[in-house]
């Protein structure tokens, strides 16, 4: 490694994870939270879940990057968006290895958390609970979810022309998400091309198909579909008065 001009990569005792992070874990809970955007307890719980999926075997030449290091560098990247080069100097892990660690750990996180934290209601009782949340917290009766899209910028994929070119003159992919009254995700659909419009994204997502095929057990006697014009939902400059609210909450039978 010295011959490659990066002798600091061989100094295992100087790794951020072996020094600063361990110190924060033992003595500085606030610092640990600010670094990872996660408490120590949640970090340990998450580490126990993903370790079997991200642990690598040591070789005769070197020790593998530990699951804790892999999770730490991934959380740091997700929290800050720092470049791989910047993370390389912090963790003393080569940037090309970090580039492979991050998506691998993200896949593991999705695999172990999706069943608990990304669960679409499938019974009438569960949908009624969602509707009750909107009614109690936001005074939106008969609402079974808030749905919206978010564009994420990306480097233009090869040989795609203008497929991912959006109306803001960026290349992007779209995430369509459904959340409950507490901002908890119930459903996500990621991957629609940036140029697609809302109606096109909705038309191709599985959620629409689930609803049309009546696979979600939505009981319309307790959760009537609400037609909510966007202009009423997004009035930020003034309070909605009673006339606005009554005009917004128009229902229809299916």
Coordinates of N, CA and C in Angstrom, one line a residue:
X1 N 0.8 -1.2 0.0 CA 0.0 0.0 0.0 C 0.9 1.3 0.0
X2 N 2.0 1.2 0.7 CA 2.9 2.4 0.7 C 3.3 2.7 -0.7
X3 N 3.6 1.6 -1.5 CA 4.0 1.8 -2.9 C 2.9 2.5 -3.7
X4 N 1.7 2.4 -3.3 CA 0.6 3.1 -4.1 C 0.4 4.5 -3.7
X5 N 1.2 5.0 -2.7 CA 1.1 6.4 -2.3 C 0.0 6.6 -1.3
X6 N -0.6 5.6 -0.7 CA -1.7 5.7 0.2 C -1.3 4.9 1.5
X7 N -0.2 5.3 2.1 CA 0.2 4.5 3.3 C -0.8 4.6 4.5
X8 N -1.5 5.7 4.5 CA -2.5 5.8 5.6 C -3.6 4.7 5.6
X9 N -3.8 4.1 4.5 CA -4.8 3.0 4.4 C -4.3 1.8 5.2
X10 N -3.1 1.7 5.4 CA -2.5 0.5 6.2 C -2.5 0.7 7.7
X11 N -2.8 2.0 8.1 CA -2.8 2.3 9.5 C -4.1 2.0 10.2
X12 N -4.3 0.7 10.5 CA -5.6 0.3 11.0 C -6.0 1.0 12.3
X13 N -5.0 1.3 13.1 CA -5.3 1.9 14.4 C -5.8 3.3 14.3
X14 N -5.7 4.0 13.1 CA -6.1 5.3 13.0 C -7.4 5.4 12.3
X15 N -8.1 4.4 12.1 CA -9.4 4.4 11.5 C -10.4 5.2 12.3
X16 N -11.2 6.0 11.6 CA -12.2 6.8 12.4 C -13.1 5.8 13.2
X17 N -13.5 4.7 12.6 CA -14.4 3.8 13.4 C -13.7 3.3 14.6
X18 N -12.4 3.0 14.6 CA -11.7 2.4 15.7 C -11.4 3.4 16.8
X19 N -11.5 4.7 16.5 CA -11.1 5.7 17.4 C -12.3 6.6 17.8
X20 N -12.6 7.6 16.9 CA -13.6 8.6 17.1 C -15.0 8.0 17.4
X21 N -15.4 7.0 16.5 CA -16.7 6.5 16.6 C -16.9 5.7 17.9
X22 N -15.9 4.9 18.2 CA -15.9 4.2 19.5 C -16.0 5.1 20.7
X23 N -15.2 6.2 20.6 CA -15.3 7.1 21.7 C -16.6 7.8 21.8
X24 N -17.2 8.1 20.7 CA -18.6 8.7 20.7 C -19.6 7.7 21.3
X25 N -19.4 6.4 20.9 CA -20.4 5.4 21.3 C -20.3 5.3 22.8
X26 N -19.1 5.4 23.4 CA -19.0 5.2 24.8 C -19.3 6.4 25.6
X27 N -18.9 7.6 25.1 CA -18.9 8.8 25.9 C -19.8 9.9 25.4
X28 N -20.1 9.9 24.1 CA -20.8 11.1 23.5 C -22.0 10.7 22.7
X29 N -23.1 10.4 23.4 CA -24.3 10.0 22.7 C -24.8 11.0 21.7
X30 N -24.7 12.3 22.1 CA -25.2 13.4 21.2 C -24.4 13.4 19.9
X31 N -23.0 13.3 20.1 CA -22.1 13.3 19.0 C -22.4 12.1 18.0
X32 N -22.6 11.0 18.6 CA -22.9 9.8 17.8 C -24.2 10.0 17.0
X33 N -25.2 10.6 17.7 CA -26.5 10.8 17.0 C -26.3 11.8 15.8
X34 N -25.6 12.9 16.0 CA -25.4 13.9 15.0 C -24.5 13.3 13.8
X35 N -23.6 12.4 14.1 CA -22.8 11.8 13.1 C -23.6 10.9 12.2
X36 N -24.5 10.1 12.8 CA -25.2 9.0 12.1 C -26.7 9.4 11.9
X37 N -27.2 10.4 12.5 CA -28.6 10.7 12.6 C -29.4 9.6 13.1
X38 N -28.8 8.9 14.1 CA -29.4 7.7 14.7 C -28.8 7.6 16.1
X39 N -29.6 7.2 17.1 CA -29.2 6.9 18.4 C -28.3 5.7 18.5
X40 N -27.6 5.5 19.6 CA -26.7 4.3 19.8 C -27.6 3.1 19.8
X41 N -28.7 3.2 20.6 CA -29.6 2.0 20.8 C -30.1 1.5 19.4
X42 N -30.6 2.5 18.6 CA -31.1 2.1 17.3 C -30.0 1.6 16.4
X43 N -28.8 2.1 16.5 CA -27.7 1.6 15.7 C -27.4 0.1 16.0
X44 N -27.4 -0.2 17.3 CA -27.2 -1.6 17.7 C -28.3 -2.5 17.3
X45 N -29.5 -2.0 17.4 CA -30.6 -2.9 16.9 C -30.5 -3.1 15.4
X46 N -30.2 -2.1 14.7 CA -30.1 -2.2 13.2 C -28.9 -3.1 12.9
X47 N -27.8 -2.9 13.6 CA -26.7 -3.8 13.3 C -26.9 -5.2 13.5
X48 N -27.7 -5.6 14.6 CA -28.0 -7.0 14.8 C -28.9 -7.6 13.7
X49 N -29.7 -6.7 13.1 CA -30.6 -7.2 12.0 C -29.8 -7.4 10.7
X50 N -28.9 -6.5 10.4 CA -28.3 -6.6 9.1 C -27.0 -7.3 9.0
X51 N -26.4 -7.5 10.2 CA -25.1 -8.2 10.2 C -25.0 -9.5 9.4
X52 N -26.0 -10.4 9.6 CA -25.9 -11.7 8.8 C -25.9 -11.5 7.3
X53 N -26.4 -10.3 6.8 CA -26.5 -10.1 5.4 C -25.3 -9.4 4.8
X54 N -24.6 -8.7 5.7 CA -23.5 -7.9 5.2 C -22.1 -8.3 5.7
X55 N -22.0 -9.3 6.5 CA -20.8 -9.8 7.0 C -20.0 -10.5 5.9
X56 N -18.7 -10.2 5.9 CA -17.8 -10.8 4.9 C -16.7 -11.6 5.6
X57 N -16.1 -12.6 4.9 CA -15.1 -13.4 5.5 C -13.7 -12.7 5.3
X58 N -12.9 -12.9 6.4 CA -11.5 -12.4 6.2 C -10.7 -13.3 5.2
X59 N -9.7 -12.7 4.6 CA -8.9 -13.4 3.7 C -7.4 -13.5 4.3
X60 N -6.6 -14.2 3.6 CA -5.2 -14.3 4.1 C -4.5 -13.0 4.0
X61 N -4.9 -12.2 3.1 CA -4.3 -10.9 2.8 C -4.7 -9.8 3.7
X62 N -6.0 -9.8 4.1 CA -6.5 -8.7 4.9 C -7.8 -9.1 5.6
X63 N -8.1 -8.3 6.6 CA -9.4 -8.5 7.3 C -10.5 -7.8 6.6
X64 N -11.6 -8.4 6.6 CA -12.8 -7.8 6.0 C -13.3 -6.6 6.8
X65 N -13.9 -5.6 6.1 CA -14.5 -4.5 6.8 C -15.7 -5.0 7.6
X66 N -15.7 -4.7 8.9 CA -16.7 -5.3 9.8 C -18.1 -4.8 9.4
X67 N -19.2 -5.5 9.8 CA -20.5 -5.1 9.6 C -20.8 -3.7 10.3
X68 N -20.2 -3.5 11.4 CA -20.4 -2.2 12.1 C -19.9 -1.0 11.3
X69 N -18.7 -1.2 10.7 CA -18.1 -0.2 9.8 C -18.9 0.0 8.6
X70 N -19.4 -1.1 8.0 CA -20.2 -1.0 6.8 C -21.5 -0.2 7.0
X71 N -22.2 -0.5 8.2 CA -23.4 0.2 8.5 C -23.1 1.6 8.8
X72 N -22.0 1.9 9.5 CA -21.7 3.3 9.9 C -21.4 4.2 8.6
X73 N -20.6 3.7 7.7 CA -20.3 4.5 6.5 C -21.5 4.7 5.7
X74 N -22.4 3.7 5.6 CA -23.7 3.8 4.9 C -24.6 4.9 5.5
X75 N -24.7 4.8 6.8 CA -25.6 5.8 7.5 C -25.0 7.2 7.4
X76 N -23.7 7.3 7.4 CA -23.1 8.6 7.3 C -23.3 9.2 5.9
X77 N -23.2 8.3 4.9 CA -23.5 8.8 3.5 C -25.0 9.2 3.3
X78 N -25.9 8.4 3.9 CA -27.3 8.7 3.7 C -27.7 10.0 4.5
X79 N -27.0 10.2 5.6 CA -27.3 11.4 6.4 C -26.7 12.7 5.8
X80 N -25.6 12.6 5.1 CA -24.9 13.8 4.7 C -24.8 13.9 3.2
X81 N -24.8 12.8 2.5 CA -24.6 12.9 1.0 C -23.1 13.1 0.7
X82 N -22.2 12.9 1.6 CA -20.8 13.1 1.4 C -20.3 12.3 0.2
X83 N -19.3 12.7 -0.5 CA -18.7 12.0 -1.6 C -18.0 10.8 -1.0
X84 N -17.8 9.8 -1.9 CA -17.0 8.6 -1.5 C -15.6 8.9 -1.1
X85 N -15.0 9.9 -1.8 CA -13.7 10.4 -1.5 C -13.6 10.9 -0.1
X86 N -14.6 11.7 0.3 CA -14.6 12.3 1.6 C -14.7 11.2 2.6
X87 N -15.6 10.2 2.4 CA -15.7 9.1 3.3 C -14.5 8.2 3.4
X88 N -13.7 8.2 2.3 CA -12.5 7.4 2.2 C -11.5 8.0 3.3
X89 N -11.4 9.3 3.3 CA -10.5 9.9 4.3 C -10.9 9.7 5.7
X90 N -12.2 9.7 5.9 CA -12.7 9.5 7.3 C -12.6 8.1 7.8
X91 N -12.9 7.1 7.0 CA -13.0 5.8 7.4 C -11.7 4.9 7.0
X92 N -10.9 5.5 6.2 CA -9.7 4.8 5.7 C -10.1 3.5 5.0
X93 N -11.2 3.6 4.2 CA -11.6 2.6 3.4 C -11.6 3.1 1.9
X94 N -11.1 2.3 1.0 CA -11.0 2.8 -0.4 C -12.4 3.2 -0.9
X95 N -12.4 4.3 -1.7 CA -13.7 4.8 -2.2 C -14.4 3.9 -3.1
X96 N -13.6 3.0 -3.9 CA -14.3 2.1 -4.7 C -15.0 1.0 -3.9
X97 N -14.4 0.6 -2.8 CA -15.0 -0.4 -1.9 C -16.3 0.3 -1.2
X98 N -16.2 1.5 -0.8 CA -17.3 2.2 -0.3 C -18.5 2.2 -1.3
X99 N -18.2 2.4 -2.5 CA -19.2 2.4 -3.6 C -19.9 1.1 -3.7
X100 N -19.3 0.0 -3.3 CA -20.0 -1.2 -3.3 C -20.7 -1.6 -2.0
X101 N -20.1 -1.0 -0.9 CA -20.7 -1.2 0.4 C -22.0 -0.6 0.5
X102 N -22.2 0.7 0.1 CA -23.4 1.4 0.3 C -24.6 0.8 -0.3
X103 N -24.6 0.4 -1.6 CA -25.9 -0.3 -2.1 C -26.1 -1.6 -1.5
X104 N -25.1 -2.3 -1.1 CA -25.3 -3.6 -0.5 C -25.9 -3.5 0.9
X105 N -25.5 -2.5 1.7 CA -26.1 -2.3 3.0 C -27.5 -1.8 2.8
X106 N -27.7 -0.9 1.9 CA -29.1 -0.4 1.6 C -30.1 -1.5 1.3
X107 N -29.6 -2.5 0.5 CA -30.4 -3.6 0.1 C -30.8 -4.4 1.4
X108 N -29.7 -4.6 2.2 CA -30.0 -5.3 3.5 C -30.9 -4.6 4.4
X109 N -30.8 -3.3 4.5 CA -31.7 -2.5 5.3 C -33.2 -2.7 4.8
X110 N -33.3 -2.6 3.5 CA -34.7 -2.8 3.0 C -35.2 -4.2 3.3
X111 N -34.4 -5.1 3.1 CA -34.8 -6.5 3.3 C -35.3 -6.8 4.8
X112 N -34.6 -6.2 5.8 CA -34.9 -6.5 7.1 C -36.0 -5.6 7.7
X113 N -36.2 -4.4 7.1 CA -37.1 -3.5 7.7 C -38.5 -3.4 7.0
X114 N -38.5 -3.8 5.7 CA -39.7 -3.6 4.9 C -41.0 -4.2 5.5
X115 N -40.8 -5.4 6.1 CA -42.0 -6.0 6.7 C -42.6 -5.3 7.9
X116 N -41.8 -4.6 8.6 CA -42.2 -3.9 9.8 C -42.6 -2.4 9.5
X117 N -41.8 -1.7 8.7 CA -41.9 -0.3 8.5 C -42.4 0.1 7.2
X118 N -42.7 -0.8 6.3 CA -43.3 -0.4 5.0 C -44.3 -1.5 4.7
X119 N -45.4 -1.4 5.5 CA -46.5 -2.4 5.4 C -47.8 -1.7 4.9
X120 N -48.2 -2.1 3.8 CA -49.5 -1.6 3.3 C -50.6 -2.3 4.0
X121 N -51.6 -1.6 4.5 CA -52.8 -2.2 5.1 C -53.5 -3.2 4.2
X122 N -53.9 -4.3 4.7 CA -54.6 -5.3 3.8 C -55.9 -5.7 4.4
X123 N -56.4 -5.1 5.5 CA -57.7 -5.5 6.0 C -58.5 -4.2 6.3
X124 N -59.8 -4.3 6.4 CA -60.6 -3.2 6.6 C -60.3 -2.5 7.9
X125 N -60.0 -3.3 8.9 CA -59.6 -2.7 10.2 C -58.4 -1.8 10.2
X126 N -57.4 -2.3 9.4 CA -56.1 -1.5 9.3 C -56.4 -0.2 8.5
X127 N -57.2 -0.3 7.5 CA -57.5 0.9 6.7 C -58.3 1.9 7.6
X128 N -59.2 1.4 8.4 CA -60.0 2.2 9.3 C -59.1 2.9 10.3
X129 N -58.0 2.2 10.8 CA -57.1 2.8 11.7 C -56.3 4.0 11.0
X130 N -56.0 3.8 9.7 CA -55.3 4.9 9.0 C -56.3 6.1 8.9
X131 N -57.5 5.8 8.5 CA -58.5 6.9 8.4 C -58.8 7.6 9.7
X132 N -58.8 6.9 10.8 CA -59.0 7.5 12.1 C -57.8 8.4 12.4
X133 N -56.6 8.0 12.0 CA -55.4 8.9 12.2 C -55.6 10.2 11.5
X134 N -56.0 10.2 10.3 CA -56.1 11.5 9.5 C -57.3 12.3 10.1
X135 N -58.3 11.7 10.6 CA -59.4 12.4 11.2 C -59.0 13.0 12.5
X136 N -58.3 12.3 13.4 CA -58.0 12.7 14.7 C -56.8 13.8 14.7
X137 N -55.8 13.5 13.8 CA -54.7 14.4 13.9 C -54.8 15.6 13.0
X138 N -55.4 15.4 11.8 CA -55.4 16.5 10.8 C -56.8 17.0 10.5
X139 N -57.8 16.4 11.1 CA -59.2 16.7 10.8 C -59.6 16.5 9.4
X140 N -59.0 15.5 8.8 CA -59.4 15.1 7.4 C -60.2 13.8 7.5
X141 N -61.5 13.9 7.5 CA -62.3 12.6 7.6 C -62.3 11.8 6.4
X142 N -62.4 10.5 6.5 CA -62.5 9.5 5.4 C -61.3 9.5 4.5
X143 N -60.1 9.9 5.0 CA -58.9 9.9 4.2 C -58.1 8.7 4.6
X144 N -57.7 7.9 3.6 CA -56.9 6.7 3.8 C -55.5 6.7 3.4
X145 N -55.0 7.9 3.2 CA -53.5 8.1 2.8 C -53.3 9.4 2.1
X146 N -52.0 9.9 2.3 CA -51.5 11.0 1.6 C -50.5 10.6 0.5
X147 N -50.8 10.9 -0.7 CA -50.0 10.3 -1.8 C -49.3 11.5 -2.6
X148 N -48.0 11.3 -2.8 CA -47.3 12.4 -3.6 C -46.1 11.8 -4.2
X149 N -45.5 12.5 -5.1 CA -44.2 12.1 -5.8 C -43.1 13.0 -5.4
X150 N -41.9 12.4 -5.6 CA -40.6 13.1 -5.3 C -39.6 12.7 -6.4
X151 N -39.0 13.7 -7.0 CA -38.0 13.4 -8.0 C -36.6 13.4 -7.3
X152 N -35.8 12.4 -7.7 CA -34.4 12.3 -7.2 C -33.5 12.4 -8.4
X153 N -32.5 13.3 -8.3 CA -31.6 13.6 -9.4 C -30.6 12.4 -9.6
X154 N -30.3 12.2 -10.8 CA -29.3 11.1 -11.1 C -28.4 11.6 -12.3
X155 N -27.3 10.9 -12.5 CA -26.5 11.0 -13.7 C -27.2 10.3 -14.8
X156 N -27.3 11.0 -15.9 CA -28.0 10.5 -17.1 C -27.5 9.1 -17.4
X157 N -28.4 8.0 -17.4 CA -28.0 6.7 -17.8 C -27.6 6.6 -19.3
X158 N -26.7 5.8 -19.6 CA -26.2 5.6 -21.0 C -27.4 5.2 -21.9
X159 N -27.4 5.8 -23.1 CA -28.3 5.4 -24.2 C -29.8 5.5 -23.8
X160 N -30.1 6.6 -23.0 CA -31.5 6.8 -22.6 C -32.1 8.1 -23.2
X161 N -31.3 8.8 -24.0 CA -31.9 10.0 -24.6 C -32.4 10.9 -23.6
X162 N -33.7 11.3 -23.8 CA -34.4 12.3 -22.9 C -35.3 11.6 -22.0
X163 N -35.2 10.3 -21.8 CA -36.2 9.5 -21.0 C -36.3 10.0 -19.6
X164 N -35.2 10.4 -19.0 CA -35.1 10.8 -17.6 C -35.0 12.3 -17.4
X165 N -35.2 13.0 -18.5 CA -35.1 14.5 -18.5 C -36.4 15.1 -18.0
X166 N -36.4 15.8 -16.9 CA -37.7 16.3 -16.3 C -37.9 17.8 -16.7
X167 N -39.0 18.3 -16.2 CA -39.4 19.6 -16.5 C -38.6 20.7 -15.9
X168 N -37.7 20.3 -14.9 CA -36.8 21.3 -14.3 C -35.4 21.2 -14.9
X169 N -35.3 20.5 -16.1 CA -34.1 20.4 -16.8 C -33.0 19.6 -16.1
X170 N -33.5 18.6 -15.3 CA -32.6 17.6 -14.7 C -32.9 16.2 -15.1
X171 N -32.0 15.3 -14.9 CA -32.3 13.9 -15.1 C -32.6 13.3 -13.8
X172 N -33.7 12.6 -13.7 CA -34.2 12.1 -12.4 C -35.1 10.9 -12.5
X173 N -35.3 10.2 -11.4 CA -36.3 9.2 -11.2 C -37.3 9.6 -10.2
X174 N -38.5 9.0 -10.3 CA -39.6 9.5 -9.4 C -39.9 8.4 -8.4
X175 N -40.1 8.9 -7.1 CA -40.6 8.0 -6.1 C -42.0 8.4 -5.8
X176 N -43.0 7.5 -5.9 CA -44.3 7.8 -5.5 C -44.5 7.1 -4.2
X177 N -45.1 7.9 -3.2 CA -45.2 7.4 -1.8 C -46.5 7.7 -1.2
X178 N -47.0 6.7 -0.5 CA -48.2 6.8 0.3 C -47.9 6.8 1.8
X179 N -48.3 7.8 2.6 CA -48.0 7.8 4.0 C -49.3 8.0 4.8
X180 N -49.2 7.6 6.1 CA -50.3 7.8 7.0 C -50.3 9.1 7.7
X181 N -51.1 9.4 8.7 CA -51.2 10.7 9.3 C -50.0 11.0 10.1
X182 N -49.1 10.0 10.4 CA -47.9 10.3 11.2 C -46.7 10.3 10.3
X183 N -46.9 10.4 9.0 CA -45.8 10.5 8.0 C -45.1 9.1 7.9
X184 N -45.7 8.1 8.3 CA -45.1 6.7 8.1 C -45.5 6.2 6.8
X185 N -44.4 5.7 6.1 CA -44.7 5.2 4.7 C -45.5 3.9 4.8
X186 N -46.5 3.9 3.9 CA -47.3 2.7 3.7 C -47.0 1.9 2.4
X187 N -46.5 2.7 1.4 CA -46.2 2.2 0.1 C -45.3 3.1 -0.6
X188 N -44.3 2.5 -1.4 CA -43.5 3.3 -2.2 C -43.3 2.6 -3.6
X189 N -43.2 3.4 -4.6 CA -42.9 2.9 -6.0 C -41.8 3.8 -6.5
X190 N -40.6 3.2 -6.8 CA -39.5 4.0 -7.2 C -39.0 3.5 -8.6
X191 N -38.7 4.5 -9.5 CA -38.1 4.1 -10.7 C -38.7 4.7 -12.0
X192 N -39.9 5.3 -11.8 CA -40.5 6.0 -13.0 C -39.5 7.0 -13.5
X193 N -39.5 7.2 -14.8 CA -38.6 8.1 -15.5 C -39.0 9.5 -15.2
X194 N -38.0 10.4 -15.0 CA -38.3 11.8 -14.6 C -39.2 12.6 -15.5
X195 N -39.3 12.2 -16.8 CA -40.2 13.0 -17.7 C -41.6 12.6 -17.5
X196 N -41.9 11.6 -16.8 CA -43.3 11.1 -16.6 C -44.1 12.1 -15.8
X197 N -45.4 12.2 -16.1 CA -46.3 13.1 -15.3 C -47.0 12.3 -14.2
X198 N -47.6 13.0 -13.3 CA -48.3 12.3 -12.2 C -49.2 11.2 -12.6
X199 N -50.1 11.5 -13.6 CA -51.1 10.6 -14.0 C -50.4 9.3 -14.6
X200 N -49.3 9.5 -15.3 CA -48.6 8.4 -15.9 C -47.9 7.5 -14.9
X201 N -47.4 8.1 -13.8 CA -46.7 7.4 -12.8 C -47.8 6.6 -12.0
X202 N -48.9 7.2 -11.7 CA -50.0 6.5 -11.0 C -50.6 5.4 -11.8
X203 N -50.7 5.6 -13.1 CA -51.3 4.6 -13.9 C -50.5 3.3 -14.0
X204 N -49.2 3.4 -13.8 CA -48.3 2.2 -13.9 C -47.9 1.6 -12.6
X205 N -48.3 2.3 -11.4 CA -47.8 1.7 -10.1 C -48.7 0.6 -9.7
X206 N -48.2 -0.3 -8.9 CA -48.9 -1.5 -8.4 C -50.1 -1.1 -7.5
X207 N -50.0 0.0 -6.8 CA -51.0 0.4 -5.8 C -52.3 0.6 -6.6
X208 N -52.3 1.2 -7.7 CA -53.5 1.4 -8.5 C -54.2 0.1 -8.8
X209 N -53.3 -0.9 -9.3 CA -53.8 -2.2 -9.6 C -54.4 -2.9 -8.4
X210 N -53.7 -2.8 -7.3 CA -54.2 -3.4 -6.1 C -55.6 -2.9 -5.7
X211 N -55.8 -1.6 -5.9 CA -57.1 -1.0 -5.5 C -58.2 -1.5 -6.5
X212 N -57.8 -1.4 -7.8 CA -58.8 -1.8 -8.9 C -59.2 -3.3 -8.8
X213 N -58.2 -4.1 -8.4 CA -58.5 -5.5 -8.2 C -59.1 -5.9 -6.9
X214 N -59.3 -4.9 -6.0 CA -59.9 -5.1 -4.7 C -59.1 -6.1 -3.8
X215 N -57.8 -5.9 -3.9 CA -56.9 -6.8 -3.1 C -56.6 -6.2 -1.7
X216 N -57.0 -5.0 -1.5 CA -56.6 -4.3 -0.2 C -57.7 -4.3 0.8
X217 N -58.8 -4.8 0.5 CA -59.9 -4.9 1.5 C -60.3 -3.5 2.0
X218 N -60.4 -2.5 1.1 CA -60.8 -1.2 1.6 C -62.3 -1.2 1.6
X219 N -62.8 -0.9 2.8 CA -64.3 -0.9 3.1 C -64.8 0.5 2.9
X220 N -65.4 0.8 1.8 CA -65.9 2.1 1.5 C -67.0 2.6 2.4
X221 N -67.6 1.7 3.2 CA -68.6 2.2 4.1 C -68.0 2.9 5.3
X222 N -66.7 2.6 5.6 CA -66.0 3.3 6.7 C -64.9 4.2 6.2
X223 N -64.5 4.1 5.0 CA -63.4 5.0 4.5 C -63.8 5.3 3.1
X224 N -64.7 6.3 2.9 CA -65.1 6.7 1.6 C -64.0 7.5 0.9
X225 N -63.9 7.2 -0.4 CA -62.9 7.9 -1.2 C -63.2 9.4 -1.2
X226 N -62.2 10.2 -0.9 CA -62.3 11.7 -0.8 C -61.7 12.3 -2.0
X227 N -62.4 13.2 -2.7 CA -61.8 14.0 -3.8 C -61.3 15.3 -3.2
X228 N -60.0 15.4 -3.1 CA -59.4 16.6 -2.5 C -58.6 17.4 -3.5
X229 N -59.1 18.5 -4.0 CA -58.4 19.3 -5.0 C -57.1 19.8 -4.3
X230 N -56.1 19.8 -5.1 CA -54.7 20.2 -4.6 C -54.7 21.6 -4.1
X231 N -55.5 22.5 -4.7 CA -55.5 23.9 -4.2 C -56.0 24.1 -2.8
X232 N -56.8 23.2 -2.3 CA -57.3 23.3 -1.0 C -56.3 22.7 0.0
X233 N -55.6 21.7 -0.4 CA -54.6 21.0 0.5 C -53.4 21.9 0.7
X234 N -53.0 22.7 -0.3 CA -51.8 23.4 -0.3 C -52.0 24.9 -0.1
X235 N -53.0 25.3 0.6 CA -53.2 26.7 0.9 C -52.2 27.0 2.1
X236 N -51.1 27.7 1.8 CA -50.1 27.9 2.8 C -50.2 29.4 3.2
X237 N -50.7 30.3 2.4 CA -50.7 31.7 2.7 C -51.8 32.1 3.6
X238 N -52.9 31.3 3.8 CA -54.0 31.7 4.6 C -54.7 30.4 5.1
X239 N -55.4 30.6 6.2 CA -56.1 29.4 6.8 C -57.3 29.1 5.9
X240 N -57.6 27.8 5.8 CA -58.8 27.4 5.1 C -60.0 27.7 5.9
X241 N -61.0 28.4 5.3 CA -62.2 28.7 6.0 C -63.2 27.6 5.8
X242 N -64.4 27.7 6.4 CA -65.4 26.6 6.4 C -65.9 26.4 5.0
X243 N -66.0 27.4 4.2 CA -66.5 27.2 2.8 C -65.5 26.4 2.0
X244 N -64.2 26.8 2.2 CA -63.1 26.0 1.5 C -63.2 24.5 1.9
X245 N -63.3 24.3 3.2 CA -63.3 22.9 3.7 C -64.5 22.1 3.2
X246 N -65.7 22.7 3.2 CA -66.9 22.0 2.7 C -66.8 21.8 1.2
X247 N -66.2 22.7 0.5 CA -66.0 22.5 -1.0 C -65.0 21.4 -1.3
X248 N -64.0 21.3 -0.4 CA -63.0 20.3 -0.7 C -63.4 18.9 -0.4
X249 N -64.2 18.7 0.7 CA -64.6 17.4 1.1 C -65.9 17.0 0.3
X250 N -65.8 16.6 -0.9 CA -66.9 16.0 -1.6 C -66.6 14.6 -1.9
X251 N -67.5 13.7 -1.6 CA -67.3 12.3 -1.8 C -68.1 11.8 -2.9
X252 N -67.6 10.6 -3.3 CA -68.4 9.9 -4.4 C -68.4 8.4 -4.1
X253 N -69.5 7.8 -4.5 CA -69.6 6.3 -4.3 C -69.0 5.6 -5.4
X254 N -68.5 4.4 -5.2 CA -67.9 3.5 -6.2 C -68.8 2.2 -6.3

